[in-house]
């Protein structure tokens, strides 16, 4: 303040008056607009609904952190195949996902039939005629050869490095391929390989015209396949709309549209469902199930090839060469207790695959909770209570990992009860993946005794390659040091055996070897939890990570009660 | 004024470089292999080597930083191998969404905070003052992510008054308004609380000044005196407002993830979990630059309002 008591120089009175008037006016306008728009959106914002057993828009809240890229193959793991890959594209084969009686197997798709040469090295595929890509380009042998070159020939002009890298595991046994005529192609493998049809279900075919027009770098915004749905809108990180393909060779799907939203937070997915923002929410929180059921939502759970099967570090002590120790920890685990903790969205695992799976051995009793036996085996293994201290690395989240935090805390208590101390090492899921690709024998990870693993346990027979083999054909490192000659021998025998029953027999022997040696912590089977609005009809929960959208339709938009119920 | 602005921007350059060095080092010491994150758990060693080479991960750390810095200086933020898009594209899209939410949150948080703080300060010691102080304290005490989930459960899931996810901007401009309400409330509460408390404190201090006694002695009315008090008390509020606006423009990872708001916060969160290092680096640089610019604007505003500050700066 000036010495004469006059006011310090500031903005004029008119300016301040105008400022306040403007501020109040803006506030009033925003509030009015919000409330008006809120009323409009709740009252009139419902998407289209079908009737008479067809039609409607299905809105899905995925657990992925982003919309899967519509590349070939898509990213985001099996969630990418489930929602994007299998809808926009087809492979030469595809799984029969519209049933839940048995685990799906490869069926004719863009290939209608095939033969195998006497030496079992060359497969000849007869391609489906009259199929066009969404842009009108005809599907034929040229398109097949184009894509196989794009995925596996580094010298090809349109070779896609990233896609090739992601698909590499499924092309390990591909030696060469050629066009025989416009609707016949042959694929020669490096060895007799009975599971080629499973691998081909992962190889999708984009329109060569689109790839050539836009190039690999810009393909995503113009993704074009032959599949039952056409990508009609795609905003990276926000939304993807898939519109029914009226000319789909397998018959037009019943739905008019699928809309995909990414939402990695379970509570938010549930809120999106309850607010009528979506009709389908993946993996809600287990503790929300009772409320959702009481509100009339459809809760889907069912056995499918997915488990939590942590791997012991078999490169060194204490687990290397110590079968009794590994067995002891398997008997120390109170699986029922953990099942109750996660509100029964999983169930105890006795073996690597679920009971009823083709590779499940009913003759093997498996592992169950028996702390007395665990203590005895621990002593036999050379450890008294309190002597063993283990480090267990696990993810804090990640799609397909169920609910690691509470599960791990229960495990820690179970092991403590038999005298084994466990230090929990929470990590990001991408770090766990990195460890799996680097190996527990590397200095930076060698202090980890047990590594979390959540395999698609038995979705495809070649999937066992990831965790079981001493040396993987693709050259991937042996992550946990498991090296059981019986396992490897039976796996490769199964892969060469074209008689399904004999192949299954080899895989069961492989399982027996791994079970006897307790090479894994056989922990939990997941029950594939998802929840849908009562307006969703025709959904069949298959025994698979993937889903068929062809027979689903959405009726009148009526969602559960608005009570807290 | 222009000279002051240029001086401040020049002084900000070493700060920005320092920020980029720190962030670069931090993201590159994170455990996990970026190539593995891009390729997934079936990646072959050959594929990992190929991708690592493409990303430049096989080069020394210092060289990678210098390459990146060189690109930045030429206006190129790089290309995200994970998102398969230029980083500039990703940031433009994300900044726009965060800007929309931040603007709304700033308007509510700052204007509401000044209003509440002014009322509390002028009516200090009364019940009104105590209620407003409790509101302010609650705003600072309640974690924003907790509030976000509670708002979601009550107003989206149960009452269905507001949508639970997205911006609505992919549908229409009008659809934005119902979508922004809940993230705005959750995101602006801290700003509202801080602004309220700072304003109140400043009002109380200013009202103790001699000139207020003079105004009262001269016979000015309460409303007129309030105006003078507010004008003189606004300076510290501007300072904290600058920090709050910078914080809002930087995007809230938690708020944006809970509400599926595709802004900078969600972009950075996804980039960290997928080890998309170049996006993390680019986004951090943009956020740091935002803070610098916003605080420069605040400094200039303060100098405009208060000639004492202007003379001191000059």
Coordinates of N, CA and C in Angstrom, one line a residue, chain A residues 318-330 367 377 381 515-519:
Chain A
X318 N 16.9 -74.6 -4.7 CA 16.6 -75.9 -4.0 C 15.8 -76.9 -4.9
X319 N 15.3 -76.4 -6.1 CA 14.3 -77.3 -6.8 C 15.0 -78.2 -7.8
X320 N 16.2 -77.9 -8.2 CA 16.8 -78.7 -9.2 C 17.1 -80.1 -8.6
X321 N 16.7 -81.2 -9.2 CA 16.9 -82.5 -8.7 C 16.2 -82.9 -7.5
X322 N 15.3 -82.1 -7.0 CA 14.6 -82.3 -5.7 C 13.1 -82.5 -5.9
X323 N 12.8 -83.7 -6.4 CA 11.4 -83.9 -6.7 C 10.5 -83.9 -5.5
X324 N 11.0 -84.4 -4.4 CA 10.2 -84.4 -3.1 C 9.9 -83.0 -2.7
X325 N 10.8 -82.1 -2.8 CA 10.5 -80.7 -2.5 C 9.4 -80.1 -3.3
X326 N 9.4 -80.3 -4.6 CA 8.4 -79.8 -5.5 C 7.1 -80.5 -5.2
X327 N 7.1 -81.7 -4.9 CA 5.8 -82.4 -4.5 C 5.3 -81.9 -3.2
X328 N 6.2 -81.6 -2.3 CA 5.8 -81.1 -1.0 C 5.0 -79.8 -1.1
X329 N 5.5 -78.9 -1.9 CA 4.8 -77.6 -2.1 C 3.5 -77.8 -2.8
X330 N 3.4 -78.8 -3.7 CA 2.1 -79.0 -4.3 C 1.1 -79.5 -3.3
X367 N -2.6 -83.7 -7.4 CA -2.2 -83.2 -6.1 C -3.4 -82.5 -5.4
X377 N 7.2 -84.7 3.2 CA 8.0 -84.7 2.0 C 9.1 -83.6 2.1
X381 N 13.0 -84.1 1.8 CA 13.7 -83.4 0.8 C 14.9 -82.7 1.5
X515 N 3.8 -84.6 -14.2 CA 3.1 -84.7 -12.9 C 3.9 -85.5 -11.9
X516 N 4.5 -86.6 -12.3 CA 5.2 -87.4 -11.4 C 6.4 -86.6 -10.8
X517 N 7.0 -85.8 -11.7 CA 8.2 -85.0 -11.3 C 7.8 -83.7 -10.7
X518 N 6.5 -83.4 -10.6 CA 6.0 -82.1 -10.1 C 6.8 -81.0 -10.6
X519 N 6.9 -80.9 -11.9 CA 7.7 -79.8 -12.6 C 7.0 -78.5 -12.5

